[in-house]
């Protein structure tokens, strides 16, 4: 179950990161594109944080055994 959650988080984060980069590369993004880029950036940051926390918890659990 945890691996599925991690994989889903990774996939969503990857798509958000690509979207964020795409908007950043645009020469003159529209307001909507900027908003999408901001949302994608937030999702990317949150996803990376969640994945690091999951990996850290897994490592701590392994060390406590």
mmCIF file of N, CA and C in Angstrom:
data_model
loop_
_atom_site.group_PDB
_atom_site.id
_atom_site.type_symbol
_atom_site.label_atom_id
_atom_site.label_comp_id
_atom_site.label_asym_id
_atom_site.label_seq_id
_atom_site.Cartn_x
_atom_site.Cartn_y
_atom_site.Cartn_z
ATOM 1 N N UNK A 1 0.828 -1.202 0.000
ATOM 2 C CA UNK A 1 0.000 0.000 0.000
ATOM 3 C C UNK A 1 0.866 1.256 0.000
ATOM 4 N N UNK A 2 1.889 1.271 0.893
ATOM 5 C CA UNK A 2 2.748 2.449 0.981
ATOM 6 C C UNK A 2 3.516 2.669 -0.319
ATOM 7 N N UNK A 3 3.924 1.556 -0.951
ATOM 8 C CA UNK A 3 4.657 1.684 -2.206
ATOM 9 C C UNK A 3 3.757 2.281 -3.288
ATOM 10 N N UNK A 4 2.493 1.900 -3.291
ATOM 11 C CA UNK A 4 1.533 2.448 -4.253
ATOM 12 C C UNK A 4 1.351 3.941 -4.036
ATOM 13 N N UNK A 5 1.241 4.345 -2.769
ATOM 14 C CA UNK A 5 1.096 5.771 -2.452
ATOM 15 C C UNK A 5 2.338 6.528 -2.898
ATOM 16 N N UNK A 6 3.512 5.955 -2.634
ATOM 17 C CA UNK A 6 4.761 6.599 -3.037
ATOM 18 C C UNK A 6 4.831 6.735 -4.556
ATOM 19 N N UNK A 7 4.491 5.668 -5.273
ATOM 20 C CA UNK A 7 4.532 5.707 -6.736
ATOM 21 C C UNK A 7 3.549 6.723 -7.299
ATOM 22 N N UNK A 8 2.363 6.793 -6.716
ATOM 23 C CA UNK A 8 1.367 7.769 -7.164
ATOM 24 C C UNK A 8 1.858 9.185 -6.897
ATOM 25 N N UNK A 9 2.426 9.405 -5.715
ATOM 26 C CA UNK A 9 2.968 10.723 -5.377
ATOM 27 C C UNK A 9 4.088 11.093 -6.332
ATOM 28 N N UNK A 10 4.958 10.128 -6.633
ATOM 29 C CA UNK A 10 6.060 10.372 -7.559
ATOM 30 C C UNK A 10 5.536 10.754 -8.942
ATOM 31 N N UNK A 11 4.538 10.028 -9.432
ATOM 32 C CA UNK A 11 3.982 10.303 -10.762
ATOM 33 C C UNK A 11 3.357 11.689 -10.834
ATOM 34 N N UNK A 12 2.558 12.028 -9.822
ATOM 35 C CA UNK A 12 1.913 13.346 -9.794
ATOM 36 C C UNK A 12 2.967 14.448 -9.720
ATOM 37 N N UNK A 13 3.988 14.237 -8.892
ATOM 38 C CA UNK A 13 5.054 15.227 -8.735
ATOM 39 C C UNK A 13 5.821 15.404 -10.038
ATOM 40 N N UNK A 14 6.080 14.315 -10.735
ATOM 41 C CA UNK A 14 6.808 14.390 -12.001
ATOM 42 C C UNK A 14 6.023 15.173 -13.047
ATOM 43 N N UNK A 15 4.740 14.897 -13.167
ATOM 44 C CA UNK A 15 3.892 15.630 -14.116
ATOM 45 C C UNK A 15 3.843 17.111 -13.749
ATOM 46 N N UNK A 16 3.703 17.407 -12.459
ATOM 47 C CA UNK A 16 3.652 18.798 -12.010
ATOM 48 C C UNK A 16 4.970 19.510 -12.282
ATOM 49 N N UNK A 17 6.086 18.821 -12.077
ATOM 50 C CA UNK A 17 7.394 19.425 -12.325
ATOM 51 C C UNK A 17 7.578 19.737 -13.808
ATOM 52 N N UNK A 18 7.168 18.818 -14.666
ATOM 53 C CA UNK A 18 7.274 19.044 -16.112
ATOM 54 C C UNK A 18 6.390 20.216 -16.528
ATOM 55 N N UNK A 19 5.173 20.273 -15.987
ATOM 56 C CA UNK A 19 4.263 21.384 -16.288
ATOM 57 C C UNK A 19 4.855 22.703 -15.831
ATOM 58 N N UNK A 20 5.413 22.715 -14.626
ATOM 59 C CA UNK A 20 6.019 23.924 -14.073
ATOM 60 C C UNK A 20 7.186 24.391 -14.941
ATOM 61 N N UNK A 21 8.015 23.451 -15.368
ATOM 62 C CA UNK A 21 9.144 23.794 -16.244
ATOM 63 C C UNK A 21 8.664 24.323 -17.589
ATOM 64 N N UNK A 22 7.630 23.699 -18.141
ATOM 65 C CA UNK A 22 7.081 24.137 -19.426
ATOM 66 C C UNK A 22 6.613 25.590 -19.352
ATOM 67 N N UNK A 23 5.884 25.926 -18.282
ATOM 68 C CA UNK A 23 5.391 27.297 -18.123
ATOM 69 C C UNK A 23 6.563 28.252 -17.934
ATOM 70 N N UNK A 24 7.595 27.812 -17.211
ATOM 71 C CA UNK A 24 8.759 28.666 -16.979
ATOM 72 C C UNK A 24 9.513 28.948 -18.277
ATOM 73 N N UNK A 25 9.468 28.010 -19.219
ATOM 74 C CA UNK A 25 10.195 28.167 -20.483
ATOM 75 C C UNK A 25 9.458 29.091 -21.458
ATOM 76 N N UNK A 26 8.123 29.189 -21.321
ATOM 77 C CA UNK A 26 7.340 30.021 -22.238
ATOM 78 C C UNK A 26 7.846 31.464 -22.234
ATOM 79 N N UNK A 27 7.869 32.082 -23.415
ATOM 80 C CA UNK A 27 8.365 33.454 -23.524
ATOM 81 C C UNK A 27 7.422 34.459 -22.874
ATOM 82 N N UNK A 28 6.143 34.407 -23.235
ATOM 83 C CA UNK A 28 5.155 35.346 -22.692
ATOM 84 C C UNK A 28 3.923 34.569 -22.239
ATOM 85 N N UNK A 29 4.009 33.943 -21.065
ATOM 86 C CA UNK A 29 2.862 33.151 -20.604
ATOM 87 C C UNK A 29 1.671 34.038 -20.253
ATOM 88 N N UNK A 30 0.483 33.520 -20.495
ATOM 89 C CA UNK A 30 -0.736 34.248 -20.136
ATOM 90 C C UNK A 30 -0.958 34.131 -18.627
ATOM 91 N N UNK A 31 -1.939 34.868 -18.136
ATOM 92 C CA UNK A 31 -2.250 34.818 -16.707
ATOM 93 C C UNK A 31 -2.638 33.403 -16.286
ATOM 94 N N UNK A 32 -3.453 32.738 -17.098
ATOM 95 C CA UNK A 32 -3.871 31.370 -16.781
ATOM 96 C C UNK A 32 -2.664 30.433 -16.736
ATOM 97 N N UNK A 33 -1.766 30.575 -17.707
ATOM 98 C CA UNK A 33 -0.575 29.728 -17.719
ATOM 99 C C UNK A 33 0.291 29.989 -16.489
ATOM 100 N N UNK A 34 0.383 31.249 -16.068
ATOM 101 C CA UNK A 34 1.133 31.564 -14.853
ATOM 102 C C UNK A 34 0.496 30.920 -13.631
ATOM 103 N N UNK A 35 -0.841 30.960 -13.569
ATOM 104 C CA UNK A 35 -1.541 30.342 -12.440
ATOM 105 C C UNK A 35 -1.332 28.830 -12.430
ATOM 106 N N UNK A 36 -1.408 28.223 -13.610
ATOM 107 C CA UNK A 36 -1.165 26.780 -13.719
ATOM 108 C C UNK A 36 0.264 26.462 -13.284
ATOM 109 N N UNK A 37 1.210 27.294 -13.705
ATOM 110 C CA UNK A 37 2.604 27.108 -13.307
ATOM 111 C C UNK A 37 2.791 27.212 -11.805
ATOM 112 N N UNK A 38 2.116 28.180 -11.183
ATOM 113 C CA UNK A 38 2.208 28.336 -9.727
ATOM 114 C C UNK A 38 1.636 27.122 -9.004
ATOM 115 N N UNK A 39 0.484 26.647 -9.480
ATOM 116 C CA UNK A 39 -0.133 25.460 -8.871
ATOM 117 C C UNK A 39 0.777 24.244 -9.055
ATOM 118 N N UNK A 40 1.330 24.083 -10.260
ATOM 119 C CA UNK A 40 2.222 22.952 -10.533
ATOM 120 C C UNK A 40 3.462 23.023 -9.647
ATOM 121 N N UNK A 41 3.976 24.230 -9.435
ATOM 122 C CA UNK A 41 5.148 24.397 -8.574
ATOM 123 C C UNK A 41 4.819 23.997 -7.137
ATOM 124 N N UNK A 42 3.652 24.394 -6.667
ATOM 125 C CA UNK A 42 3.223 24.038 -5.310
ATOM 126 C C UNK A 42 3.061 22.530 -5.167
ATOM 127 N N UNK A 43 2.441 21.899 -6.168
ATOM 128 C CA UNK A 43 2.266 20.444 -6.136
ATOM 129 C C UNK A 43 3.625 19.749 -6.142
ATOM 130 N N UNK A 44 4.554 20.255 -6.955
ATOM 131 C CA UNK A 44 5.897 19.673 -7.022
ATOM 132 C C UNK A 44 6.586 19.747 -5.667
ATOM 133 N N UNK A 45 6.565 20.922 -5.064
ATOM 134 C CA UNK A 45 7.213 21.112 -3.765
ATOM 135 C C UNK A 45 6.590 20.213 -2.700
ATOM 136 N N UNK A 46 5.269 20.167 -2.680
ATOM 137 C CA UNK A 46 4.569 19.334 -1.699
ATOM 138 C C UNK A 46 4.871 17.854 -1.930
ATOM 139 N N UNK A 47 4.850 17.435 -3.187
ATOM 140 C CA UNK A 47 5.124 16.032 -3.511
ATOM 141 C C UNK A 47 6.519 15.604 -3.108
ATOM 142 N N UNK A 48 7.502 16.458 -3.358
ATOM 143 C CA UNK A 48 8.881 16.144 -2.973
ATOM 144 C C UNK A 48 8.985 16.032 -1.451
ATOM 145 N N UNK A 49 8.339 16.953 -0.747
ATOM 146 C CA UNK A 49 8.354 16.909 0.719
ATOM 147 C C UNK A 49 7.719 15.624 1.236
ATOM 148 N N UNK A 50 6.572 15.251 0.671
ATOM 149 C CA UNK A 50 5.886 14.023 1.099
ATOM 150 C C UNK A 50 6.763 12.800 0.840
ATOM 151 N N UNK A 51 7.391 12.733 -0.332
ATOM 152 C CA UNK A 51 8.235 11.580 -0.653
ATOM 153 C C UNK A 51 9.436 11.496 0.287
ATOM 154 N N UNK A 52 10.081 12.632 0.567
ATOM 155 C CA UNK A 52 11.208 12.621 1.501
ATOM 156 C C UNK A 52 10.764 12.153 2.883
ATOM 157 N N UNK A 53 9.607 12.629 3.334
ATOM 158 C CA UNK A 53 9.102 12.212 4.645
ATOM 159 C C UNK A 53 8.807 10.720 4.677
ATOM 160 N N UNK A 54 8.239 10.186 3.587
ATOM 161 C CA UNK A 54 7.952 8.752 3.526
ATOM 162 C C UNK A 54 9.247 7.939 3.564
ATOM 163 N N UNK A 55 10.255 8.395 2.810
ATOM 164 C CA UNK A 55 11.531 7.682 2.791
ATOM 165 C C UNK A 55 12.232 7.770 4.144
ATOM 166 N N UNK A 56 12.155 8.944 4.783
ATOM 167 C CA UNK A 56 12.773 9.119 6.090
ATOM 168 C C UNK A 56 12.100 8.224 7.130
ATOM 169 N N UNK A 57 10.773 8.149 7.092
ATOM 170 C CA UNK A 57 10.040 7.289 8.030
ATOM 171 C C UNK A 57 10.401 5.827 7.797
ATOM 172 N N UNK A 58 10.514 5.436 6.529
ATOM 173 C CA UNK A 58 10.879 4.053 6.206
ATOM 174 C C UNK A 58 12.272 3.735 6.752
ATOM 175 N N UNK A 59 13.201 4.682 6.602
ATOM 176 C CA UNK A 59 14.558 4.471 7.096
ATOM 177 C C UNK A 59 14.572 4.403 8.625
ATOM 178 N N UNK A 60 13.816 5.278 9.270
ATOM 179 C CA UNK A 60 13.747 5.258 10.735
ATOM 180 C C UNK A 60 13.141 3.956 11.241
ATOM 181 N N UNK A 61 12.105 3.474 10.556
ATOM 182 C CA UNK A 61 11.488 2.203 10.943
ATOM 183 C C UNK A 61 12.484 1.057 10.808
ATOM 184 N N UNK A 62 13.279 1.085 9.745
ATOM 185 C CA UNK A 62 14.275 0.034 9.522
ATOM 186 C C UNK A 62 15.366 0.086 10.593
ATOM 187 N N UNK A 63 15.757 1.295 11.004
ATOM 188 C CA UNK A 63 16.795 1.432 12.026
ATOM 189 C C UNK A 63 16.291 0.998 13.395
ATOM 190 N N UNK A 64 15.002 1.151 13.649
ATOM 191 C CA UNK A 64 14.440 0.803 14.953
ATOM 192 C C UNK A 64 14.188 -0.694 15.111
ATOM 193 N N UNK A 65 14.314 -1.448 14.048
ATOM 194 C CA UNK A 65 14.084 -2.904 14.132
ATOM 195 C C UNK A 65 15.287 -3.603 14.699
#
